[in-house]
Tab-separated table of C-alpha atoms and ligand atoms in Angstrom:
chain	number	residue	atom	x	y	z
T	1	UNK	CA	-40.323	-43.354	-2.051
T	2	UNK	CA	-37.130	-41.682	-3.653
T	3	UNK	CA	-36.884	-37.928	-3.981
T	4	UNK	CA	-33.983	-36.733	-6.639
T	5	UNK	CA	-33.877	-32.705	-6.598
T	6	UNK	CA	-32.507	-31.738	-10.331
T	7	UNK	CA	-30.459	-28.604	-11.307
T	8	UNK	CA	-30.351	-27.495	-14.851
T	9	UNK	CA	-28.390	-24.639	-16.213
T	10	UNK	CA	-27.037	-25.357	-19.646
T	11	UNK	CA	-28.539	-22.871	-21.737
T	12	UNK	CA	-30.731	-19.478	-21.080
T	13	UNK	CA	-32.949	-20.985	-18.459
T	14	UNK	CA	-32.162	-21.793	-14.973
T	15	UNK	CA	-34.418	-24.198	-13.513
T	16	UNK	CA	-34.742	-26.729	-10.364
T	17	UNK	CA	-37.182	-29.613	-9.989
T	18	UNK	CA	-38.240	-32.079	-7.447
T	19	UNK	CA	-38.961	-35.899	-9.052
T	20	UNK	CA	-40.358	-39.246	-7.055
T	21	UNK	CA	-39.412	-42.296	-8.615
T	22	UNK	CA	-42.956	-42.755	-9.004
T	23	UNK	CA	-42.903	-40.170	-11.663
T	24	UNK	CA	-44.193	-37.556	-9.395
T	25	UNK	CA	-43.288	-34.246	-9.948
T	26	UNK	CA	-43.373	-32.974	-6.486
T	27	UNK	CA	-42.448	-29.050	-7.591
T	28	UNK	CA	-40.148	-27.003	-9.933
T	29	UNK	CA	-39.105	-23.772	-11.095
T	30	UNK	CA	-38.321	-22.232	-14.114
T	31	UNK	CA	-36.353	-18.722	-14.869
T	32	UNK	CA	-36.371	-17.749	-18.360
T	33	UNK	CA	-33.711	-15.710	-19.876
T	34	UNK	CA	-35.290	-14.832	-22.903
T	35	UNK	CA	-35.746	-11.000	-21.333
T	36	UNK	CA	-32.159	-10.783	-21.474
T	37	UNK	CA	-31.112	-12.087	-24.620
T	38	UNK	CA	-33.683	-10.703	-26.546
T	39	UNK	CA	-31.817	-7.579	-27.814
T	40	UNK	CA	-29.212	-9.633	-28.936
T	41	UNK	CA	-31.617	-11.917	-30.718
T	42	UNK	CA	-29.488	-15.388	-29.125
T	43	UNK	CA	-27.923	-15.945	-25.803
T	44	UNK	CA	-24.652	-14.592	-24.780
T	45	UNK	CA	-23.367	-17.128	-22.706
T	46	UNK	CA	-21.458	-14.269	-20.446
T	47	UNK	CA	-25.104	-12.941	-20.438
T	48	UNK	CA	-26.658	-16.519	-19.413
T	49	UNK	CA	-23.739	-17.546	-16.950
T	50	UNK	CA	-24.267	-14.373	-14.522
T	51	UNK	CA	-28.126	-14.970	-14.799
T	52	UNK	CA	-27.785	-18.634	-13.650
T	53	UNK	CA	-25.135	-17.740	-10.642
T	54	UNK	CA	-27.549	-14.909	-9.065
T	55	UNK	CA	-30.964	-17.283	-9.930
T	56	UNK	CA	-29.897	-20.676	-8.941
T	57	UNK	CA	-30.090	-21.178	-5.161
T	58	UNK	CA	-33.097	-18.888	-4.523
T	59	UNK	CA	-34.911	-20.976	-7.297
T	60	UNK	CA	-33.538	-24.120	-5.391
T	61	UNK	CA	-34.137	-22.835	-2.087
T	62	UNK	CA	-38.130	-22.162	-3.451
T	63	UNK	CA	-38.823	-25.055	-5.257
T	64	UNK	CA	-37.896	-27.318	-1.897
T	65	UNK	CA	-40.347	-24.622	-0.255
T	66	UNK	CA	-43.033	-25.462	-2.985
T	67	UNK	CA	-42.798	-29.107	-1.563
T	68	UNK	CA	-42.430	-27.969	1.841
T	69	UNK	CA	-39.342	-30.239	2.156
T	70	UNK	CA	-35.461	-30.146	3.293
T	71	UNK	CA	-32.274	-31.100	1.521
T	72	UNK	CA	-32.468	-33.808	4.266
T	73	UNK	CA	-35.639	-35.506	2.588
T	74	UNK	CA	-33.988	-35.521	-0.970
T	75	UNK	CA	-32.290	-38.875	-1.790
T	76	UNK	CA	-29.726	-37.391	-4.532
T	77	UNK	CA	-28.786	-34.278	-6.268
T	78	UNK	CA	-28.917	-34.308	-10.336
T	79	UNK	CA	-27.434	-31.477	-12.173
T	80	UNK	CA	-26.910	-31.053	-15.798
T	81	UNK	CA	-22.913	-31.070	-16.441
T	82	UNK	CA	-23.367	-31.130	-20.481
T	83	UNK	CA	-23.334	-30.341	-23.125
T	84	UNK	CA	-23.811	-26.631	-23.178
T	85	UNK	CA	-22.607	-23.149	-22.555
T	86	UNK	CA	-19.569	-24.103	-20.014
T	87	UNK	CA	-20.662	-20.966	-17.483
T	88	UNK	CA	-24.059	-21.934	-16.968
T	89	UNK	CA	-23.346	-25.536	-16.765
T	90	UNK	CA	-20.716	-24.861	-14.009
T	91	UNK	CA	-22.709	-22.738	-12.220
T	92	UNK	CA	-25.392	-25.866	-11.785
T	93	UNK	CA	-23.035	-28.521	-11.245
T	94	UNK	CA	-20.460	-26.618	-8.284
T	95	UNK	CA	-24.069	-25.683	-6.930
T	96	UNK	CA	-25.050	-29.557	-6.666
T	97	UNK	CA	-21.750	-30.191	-6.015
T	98	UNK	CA	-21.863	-28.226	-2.758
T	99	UNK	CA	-25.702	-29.381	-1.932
T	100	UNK	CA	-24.277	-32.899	-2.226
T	101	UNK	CA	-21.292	-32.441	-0.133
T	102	UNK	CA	-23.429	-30.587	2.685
T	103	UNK	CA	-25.942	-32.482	2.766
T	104	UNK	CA	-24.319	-36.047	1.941
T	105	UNK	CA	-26.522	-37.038	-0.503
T	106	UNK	CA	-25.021	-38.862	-4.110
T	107	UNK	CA	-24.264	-36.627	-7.100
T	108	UNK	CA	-25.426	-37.619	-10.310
T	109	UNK	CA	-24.029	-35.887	-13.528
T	110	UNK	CA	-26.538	-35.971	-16.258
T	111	UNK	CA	-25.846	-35.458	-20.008
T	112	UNK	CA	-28.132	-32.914	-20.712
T	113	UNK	CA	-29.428	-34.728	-23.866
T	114	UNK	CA	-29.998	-37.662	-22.261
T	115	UNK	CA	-32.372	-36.212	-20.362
T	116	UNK	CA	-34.346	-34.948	-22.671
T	117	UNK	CA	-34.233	-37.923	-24.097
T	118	UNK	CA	-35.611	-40.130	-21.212
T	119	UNK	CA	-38.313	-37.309	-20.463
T	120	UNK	CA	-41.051	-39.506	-22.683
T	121	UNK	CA	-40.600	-42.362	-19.565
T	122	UNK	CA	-41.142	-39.448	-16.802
T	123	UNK	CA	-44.476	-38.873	-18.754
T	124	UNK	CA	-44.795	-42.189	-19.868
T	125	UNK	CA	-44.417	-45.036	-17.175
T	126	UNK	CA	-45.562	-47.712	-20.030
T	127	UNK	CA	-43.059	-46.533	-22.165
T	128	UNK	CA	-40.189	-49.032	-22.463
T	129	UNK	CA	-36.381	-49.363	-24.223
T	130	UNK	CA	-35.536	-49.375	-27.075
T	131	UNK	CA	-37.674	-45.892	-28.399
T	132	UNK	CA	-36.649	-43.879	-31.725
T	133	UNK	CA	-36.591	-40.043	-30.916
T	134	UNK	CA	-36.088	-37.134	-33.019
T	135	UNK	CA	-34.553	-34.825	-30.481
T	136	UNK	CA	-35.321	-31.107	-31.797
T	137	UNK	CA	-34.965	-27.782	-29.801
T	138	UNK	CA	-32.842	-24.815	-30.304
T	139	UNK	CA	-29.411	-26.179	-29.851
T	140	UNK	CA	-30.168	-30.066	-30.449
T	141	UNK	CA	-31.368	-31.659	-33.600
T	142	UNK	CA	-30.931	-35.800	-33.623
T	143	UNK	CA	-32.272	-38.787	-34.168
T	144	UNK	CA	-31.347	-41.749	-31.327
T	145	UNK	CA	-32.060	-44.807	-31.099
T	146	UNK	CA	-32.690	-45.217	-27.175
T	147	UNK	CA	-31.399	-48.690	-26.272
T	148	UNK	CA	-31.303	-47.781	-21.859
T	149	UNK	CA	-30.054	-45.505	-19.432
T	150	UNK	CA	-26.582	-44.379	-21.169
T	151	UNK	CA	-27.017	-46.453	-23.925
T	152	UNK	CA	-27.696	-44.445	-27.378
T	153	UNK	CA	-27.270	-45.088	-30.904
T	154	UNK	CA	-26.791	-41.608	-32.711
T	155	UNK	CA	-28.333	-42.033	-36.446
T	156	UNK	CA	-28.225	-38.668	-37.506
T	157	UNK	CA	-27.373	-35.110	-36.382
T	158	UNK	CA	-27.042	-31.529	-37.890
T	159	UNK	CA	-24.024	-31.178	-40.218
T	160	UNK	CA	-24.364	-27.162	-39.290
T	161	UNK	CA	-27.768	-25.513	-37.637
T	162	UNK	CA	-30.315	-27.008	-35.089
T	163	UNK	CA	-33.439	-26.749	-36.616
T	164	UNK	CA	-35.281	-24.607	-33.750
T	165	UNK	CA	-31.961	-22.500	-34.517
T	166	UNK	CA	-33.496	-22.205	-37.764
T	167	UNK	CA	-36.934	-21.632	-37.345
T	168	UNK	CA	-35.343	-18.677	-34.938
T	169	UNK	CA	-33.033	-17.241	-37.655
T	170	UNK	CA	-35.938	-17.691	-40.472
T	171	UNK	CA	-38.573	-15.643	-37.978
T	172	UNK	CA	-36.114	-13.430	-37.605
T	173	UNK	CA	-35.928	-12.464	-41.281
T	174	UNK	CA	-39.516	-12.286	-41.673
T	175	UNK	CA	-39.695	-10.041	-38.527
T	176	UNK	CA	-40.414	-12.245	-36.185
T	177	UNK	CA	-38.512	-11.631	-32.925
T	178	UNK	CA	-37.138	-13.808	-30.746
T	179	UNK	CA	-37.370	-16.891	-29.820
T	180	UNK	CA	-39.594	-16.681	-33.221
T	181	UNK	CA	-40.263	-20.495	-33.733
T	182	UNK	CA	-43.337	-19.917	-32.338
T	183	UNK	CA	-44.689	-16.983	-33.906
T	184	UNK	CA	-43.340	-18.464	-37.614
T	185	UNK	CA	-45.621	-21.464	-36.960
T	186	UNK	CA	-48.506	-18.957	-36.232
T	187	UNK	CA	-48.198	-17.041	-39.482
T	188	UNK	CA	-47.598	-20.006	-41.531
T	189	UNK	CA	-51.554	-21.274	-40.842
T	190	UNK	CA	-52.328	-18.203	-43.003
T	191	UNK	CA	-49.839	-19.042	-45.889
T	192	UNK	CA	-49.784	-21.460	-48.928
T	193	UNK	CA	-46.582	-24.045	-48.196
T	194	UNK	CA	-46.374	-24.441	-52.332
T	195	UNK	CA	-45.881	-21.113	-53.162
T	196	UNK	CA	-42.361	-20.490	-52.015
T	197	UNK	CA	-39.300	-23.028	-54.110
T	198	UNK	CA	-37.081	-23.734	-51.202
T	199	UNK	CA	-34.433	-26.850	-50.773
T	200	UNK	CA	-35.019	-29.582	-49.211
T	201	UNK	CA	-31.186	-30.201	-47.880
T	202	UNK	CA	-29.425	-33.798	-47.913
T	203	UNK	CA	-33.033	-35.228	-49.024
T	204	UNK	CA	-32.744	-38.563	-50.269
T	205	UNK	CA	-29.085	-38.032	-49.456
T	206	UNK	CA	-27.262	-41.229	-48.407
T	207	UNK	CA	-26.116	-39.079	-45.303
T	208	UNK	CA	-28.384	-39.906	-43.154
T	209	UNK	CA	-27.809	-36.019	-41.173
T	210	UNK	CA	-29.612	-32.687	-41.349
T	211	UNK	CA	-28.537	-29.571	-42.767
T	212	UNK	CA	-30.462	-26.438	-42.322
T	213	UNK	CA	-27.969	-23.360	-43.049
T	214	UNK	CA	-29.021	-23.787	-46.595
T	215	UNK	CA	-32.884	-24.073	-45.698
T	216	UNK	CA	-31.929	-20.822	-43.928
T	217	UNK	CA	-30.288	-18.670	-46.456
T	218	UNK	CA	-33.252	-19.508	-48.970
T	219	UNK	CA	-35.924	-17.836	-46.597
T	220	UNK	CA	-33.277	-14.820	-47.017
T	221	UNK	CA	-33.416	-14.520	-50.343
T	222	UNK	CA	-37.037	-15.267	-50.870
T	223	UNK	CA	-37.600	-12.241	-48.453
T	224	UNK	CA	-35.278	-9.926	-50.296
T	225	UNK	CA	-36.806	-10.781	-53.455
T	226	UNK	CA	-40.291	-8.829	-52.349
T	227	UNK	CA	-41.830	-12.247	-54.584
T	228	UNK	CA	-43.174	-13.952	-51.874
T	229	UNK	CA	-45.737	-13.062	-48.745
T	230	UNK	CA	-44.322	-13.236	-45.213
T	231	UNK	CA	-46.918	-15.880	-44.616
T	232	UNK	CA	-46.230	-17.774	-47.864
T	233	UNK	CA	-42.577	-17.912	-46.830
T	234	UNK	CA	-43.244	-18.919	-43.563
T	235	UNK	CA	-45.816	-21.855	-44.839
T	236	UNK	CA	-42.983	-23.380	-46.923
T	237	UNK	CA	-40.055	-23.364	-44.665
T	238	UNK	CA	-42.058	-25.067	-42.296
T	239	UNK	CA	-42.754	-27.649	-44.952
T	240	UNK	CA	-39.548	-27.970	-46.361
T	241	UNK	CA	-38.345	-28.219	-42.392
T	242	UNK	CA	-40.972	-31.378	-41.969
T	243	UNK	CA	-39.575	-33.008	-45.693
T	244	UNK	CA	-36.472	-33.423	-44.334
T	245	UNK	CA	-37.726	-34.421	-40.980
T	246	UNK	CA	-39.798	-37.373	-42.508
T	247	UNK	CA	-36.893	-38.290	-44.986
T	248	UNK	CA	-34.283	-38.798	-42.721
T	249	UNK	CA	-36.953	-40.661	-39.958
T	250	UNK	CA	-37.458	-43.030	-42.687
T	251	UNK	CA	-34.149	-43.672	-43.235
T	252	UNK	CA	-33.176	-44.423	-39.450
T	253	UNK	CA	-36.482	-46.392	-39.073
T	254	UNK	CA	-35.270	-48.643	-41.645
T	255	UNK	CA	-31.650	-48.673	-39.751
T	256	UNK	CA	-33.137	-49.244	-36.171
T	257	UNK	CA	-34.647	-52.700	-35.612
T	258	UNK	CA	-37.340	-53.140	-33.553
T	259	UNK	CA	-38.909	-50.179	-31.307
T	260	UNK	CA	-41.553	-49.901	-29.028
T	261	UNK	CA	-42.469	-45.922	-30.297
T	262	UNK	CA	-41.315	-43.128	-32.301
T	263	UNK	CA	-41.100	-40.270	-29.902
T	264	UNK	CA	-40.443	-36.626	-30.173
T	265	UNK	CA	-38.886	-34.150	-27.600
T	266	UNK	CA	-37.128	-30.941	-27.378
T	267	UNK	CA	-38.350	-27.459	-27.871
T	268	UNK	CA	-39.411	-27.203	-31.680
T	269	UNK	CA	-41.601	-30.386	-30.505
T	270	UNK	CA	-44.320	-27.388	-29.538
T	271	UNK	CA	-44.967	-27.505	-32.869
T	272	UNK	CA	-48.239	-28.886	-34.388
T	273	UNK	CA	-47.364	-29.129	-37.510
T	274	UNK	CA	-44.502	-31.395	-37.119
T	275	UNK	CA	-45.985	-33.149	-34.868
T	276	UNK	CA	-49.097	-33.891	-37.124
T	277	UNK	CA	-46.864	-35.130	-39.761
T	278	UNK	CA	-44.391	-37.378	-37.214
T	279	UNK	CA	-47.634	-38.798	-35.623
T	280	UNK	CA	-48.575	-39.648	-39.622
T	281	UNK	CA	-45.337	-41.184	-40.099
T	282	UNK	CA	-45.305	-43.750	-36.982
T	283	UNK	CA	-48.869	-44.941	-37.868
T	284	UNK	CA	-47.202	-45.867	-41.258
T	285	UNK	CA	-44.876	-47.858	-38.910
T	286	UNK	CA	-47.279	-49.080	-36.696
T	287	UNK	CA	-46.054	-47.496	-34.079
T	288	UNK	CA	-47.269	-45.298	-31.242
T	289	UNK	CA	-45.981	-41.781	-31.455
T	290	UNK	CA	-45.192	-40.072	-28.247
T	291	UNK	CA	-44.646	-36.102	-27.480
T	292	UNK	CA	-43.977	-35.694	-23.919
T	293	UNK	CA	-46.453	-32.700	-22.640
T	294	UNK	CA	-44.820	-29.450	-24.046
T	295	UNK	CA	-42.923	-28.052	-20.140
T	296	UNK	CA	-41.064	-31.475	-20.049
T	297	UNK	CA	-40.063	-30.584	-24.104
T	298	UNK	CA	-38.190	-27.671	-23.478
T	299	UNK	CA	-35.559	-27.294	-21.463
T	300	UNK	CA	-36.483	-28.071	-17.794
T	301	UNK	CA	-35.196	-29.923	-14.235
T	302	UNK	CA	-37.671	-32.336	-14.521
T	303	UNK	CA	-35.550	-34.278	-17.232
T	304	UNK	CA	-32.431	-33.836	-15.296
T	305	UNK	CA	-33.619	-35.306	-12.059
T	306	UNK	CA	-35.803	-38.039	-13.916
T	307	UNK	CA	-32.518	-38.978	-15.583
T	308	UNK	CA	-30.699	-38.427	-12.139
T	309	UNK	CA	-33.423	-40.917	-10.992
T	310	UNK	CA	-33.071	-43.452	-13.742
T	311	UNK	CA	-29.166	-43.697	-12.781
T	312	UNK	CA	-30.112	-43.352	-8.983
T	313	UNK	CA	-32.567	-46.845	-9.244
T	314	UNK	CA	-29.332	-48.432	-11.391
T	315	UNK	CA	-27.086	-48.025	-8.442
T	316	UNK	CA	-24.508	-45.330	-10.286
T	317	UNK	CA	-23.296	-41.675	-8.959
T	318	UNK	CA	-20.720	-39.724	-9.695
T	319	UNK	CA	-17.364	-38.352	-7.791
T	320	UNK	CA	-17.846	-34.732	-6.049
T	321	UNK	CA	-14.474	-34.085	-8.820
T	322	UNK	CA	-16.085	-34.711	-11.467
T	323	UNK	CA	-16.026	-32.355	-14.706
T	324	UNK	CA	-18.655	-30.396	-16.582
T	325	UNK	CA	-18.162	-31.179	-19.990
T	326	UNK	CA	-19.112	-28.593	-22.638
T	327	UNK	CA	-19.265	-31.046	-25.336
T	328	UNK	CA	-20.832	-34.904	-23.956
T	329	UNK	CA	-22.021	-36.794	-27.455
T	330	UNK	CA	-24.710	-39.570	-26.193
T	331	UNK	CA	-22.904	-42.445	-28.382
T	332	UNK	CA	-19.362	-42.206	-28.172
T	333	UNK	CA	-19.188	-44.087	-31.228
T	334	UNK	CA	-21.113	-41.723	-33.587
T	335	UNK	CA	-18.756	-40.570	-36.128
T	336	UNK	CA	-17.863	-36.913	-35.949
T	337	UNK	CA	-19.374	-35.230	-38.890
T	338	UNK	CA	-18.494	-32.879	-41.630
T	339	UNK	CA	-19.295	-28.990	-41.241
T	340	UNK	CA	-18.657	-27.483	-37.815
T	341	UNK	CA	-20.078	-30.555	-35.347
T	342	UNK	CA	-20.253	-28.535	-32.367
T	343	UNK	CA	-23.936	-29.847	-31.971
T	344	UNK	CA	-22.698	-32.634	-29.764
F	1	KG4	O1	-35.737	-27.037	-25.979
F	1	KG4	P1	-35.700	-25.558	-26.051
F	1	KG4	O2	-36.571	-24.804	-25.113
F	1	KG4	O3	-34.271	-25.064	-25.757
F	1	KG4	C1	-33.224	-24.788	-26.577
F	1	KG4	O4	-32.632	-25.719	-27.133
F	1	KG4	O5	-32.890	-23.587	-26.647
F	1	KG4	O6	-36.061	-25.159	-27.554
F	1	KG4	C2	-36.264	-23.838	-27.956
F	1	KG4	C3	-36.371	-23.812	-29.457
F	1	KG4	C4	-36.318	-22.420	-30.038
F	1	KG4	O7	-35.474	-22.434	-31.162
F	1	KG4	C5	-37.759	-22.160	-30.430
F	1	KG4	O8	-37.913	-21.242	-31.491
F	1	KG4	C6	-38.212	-23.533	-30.840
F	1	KG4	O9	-37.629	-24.385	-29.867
F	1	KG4	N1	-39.678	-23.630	-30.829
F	1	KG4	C7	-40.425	-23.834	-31.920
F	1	KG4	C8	-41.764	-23.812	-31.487
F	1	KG4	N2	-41.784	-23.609	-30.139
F	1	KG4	C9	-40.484	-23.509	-29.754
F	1	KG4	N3	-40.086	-24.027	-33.201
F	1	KG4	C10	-41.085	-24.222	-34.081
F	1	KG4	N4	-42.396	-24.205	-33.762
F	1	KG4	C11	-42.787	-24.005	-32.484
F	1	KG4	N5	-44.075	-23.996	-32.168
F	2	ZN	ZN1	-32.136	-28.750	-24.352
């Protein structure tokens, strides 16, 4: 059996994980920031860095205690090194840098996206290449077509917001607090998704990307207007959020051959509603839908040392040199796109 002990640190939580290669996860430990970040109603990666640097090797040090095992038992050492806030993600990878080095164990640098997307396959042994997924959290928001380990067509991406981003800054307007994705699908349950006009952005659009800024700015006014209920508003962004979902999953469907699933991961996969319509969608495909349970959705270690593990089995490693990369797109070939592109 093969033990690969993954670090991640990329955003506001600082987590550590211990993964068999037969999909076992032996222990891990999450540390959420969202205490600290509140206030400021997003993370401040200054904020988020120092958090990670004084959290990381006690939360290392106690997940290896919650499996009872040594450095010395684990095979390799996975950390995130990208995309994300630069001071985090260095704080994860020098840390598995140095764990690597001590203990002489392979370092494996994991794209942070990619291991969200291979996450399904942790949860999932029967769950085999090539798989559409609609990667959707706070930072992320793309649709890949996963062809193998390192292997990804991009079809579409966010031309400026993520759409958990959005669901965050919408909650916020109505109220919400923060992270408010949550608490906006709550209140929507109690509102009417037809009474509030909003845009569907780049619908039908031959640009196969998202845009949600505009989405965004709607929910503003329809608050200032006093026209609308907070739960009315609520109900329809969340609809008009799933339209353009469903539009532009039909349109990389179409694009992406033959695939074993349509599969969902990433934060904003929590909720219900999206994943009611997505599951609604692949049936229309015949395919099998497949939401990884919600811990391995959000950001976790898991993902990084399941991906660490994928690589691990495939013979591949990485130099103690090498770099943490704040931006690391999946498909090198995906053309950059119009509006800021910082979304990796
Ligand atoms: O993957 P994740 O934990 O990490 C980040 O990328 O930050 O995703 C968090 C995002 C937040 O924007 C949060 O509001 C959103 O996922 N989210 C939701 C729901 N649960 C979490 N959005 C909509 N509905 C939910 N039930
Ligand atoms: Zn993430």
């Amino acid at each position: 059996m093969r033990i690969v002990l993954g670090i991640e640190s990329s955003c506001d939580e600082t987590a550590a994980a211990l993964v068999t290669d037969e999909r076992v996860i032996l222990a891990q430990r999450i540390a959420s920031q969202d205490e600290a970040h509140r206030p400021y109603g997003g993370v401040v990666p200054e904020i988020a860095a120092r958090a990670h640097a004084e959290r990381l090797t006690p939360l290392i040090e106690a997940t290896l205690g919650d499996a009872g095992m040594t450095l010395d038992q684990v095979d390799a050492i996975a950390a995130t090194a990208g995309p994300g806030l630069i001071g985090g993600v260095m704080v994860g990878l020098v840390t598995a840098k140095a764990l690597a080095m001590a203990s002489d164990k392979p370092l494996i640098a994991v794209n942070h996206l990619e291991g969200h997307a291979l996450s399904p396959r942790l949860a999932d042994a029967a769950l085999e290449y090539p798989y559409l997924l609609l990667l959707v959290s706070g930072g992320h928001c793309q649709i890949l077509l996963v062809e193998g380990v390192g292997s990804f067509r991009r079809f579409a991406t966010t031309i400026d917001d993520a759409l958990g981003e959005a669901f965050d800054k919408s909650a916020k307007v109505l109220g919400l607090g923060y992270p408010g994705g949550p608490a906006l699908e709550q209140l929507a349950l109690q509102g009417d998704a037809k009474k509030v006009p909003l845009p569907r952005p780049l619908k039908g659009s031959a640009e196969p990307h998202f845009s949600f800024a505009g989405l965004k700015s709607a929910v503003l006014r329809a608050k200032q207007s006093g026209e609308y209920s907070d739960a009315d508003i609520a109900a329809s962004f969340q609809q008009a959020a799933i339209d353009c979902l469903v539009d532009r999953l039909r349109g990389a469907l179409a694009k992406a051959g033959k695939v074993n699933a349509l599969v969902v991961a990433g934060g904003v996969a929590a909720n219900k509603a999206i994943r009611g319509a997505l599951e609604e969608l692949a049936a229309g495909h015949d395919l099998p839908f497949i939401a990884p349970p919600l811990g391995l959705c959000t950001d976790n270690a898991a993902m990084i040392a399941w991906a660490g593990m994928e690589r691990l089995e495939r013979g591949q490693s990485d130099p103690l040199d090498v770099a943490a990369r704040p931006r690391w797109p999946l498909d090198p070939e995906a053309q950059a796109v119009r509006g800021a592109g910082v979304k990796a």
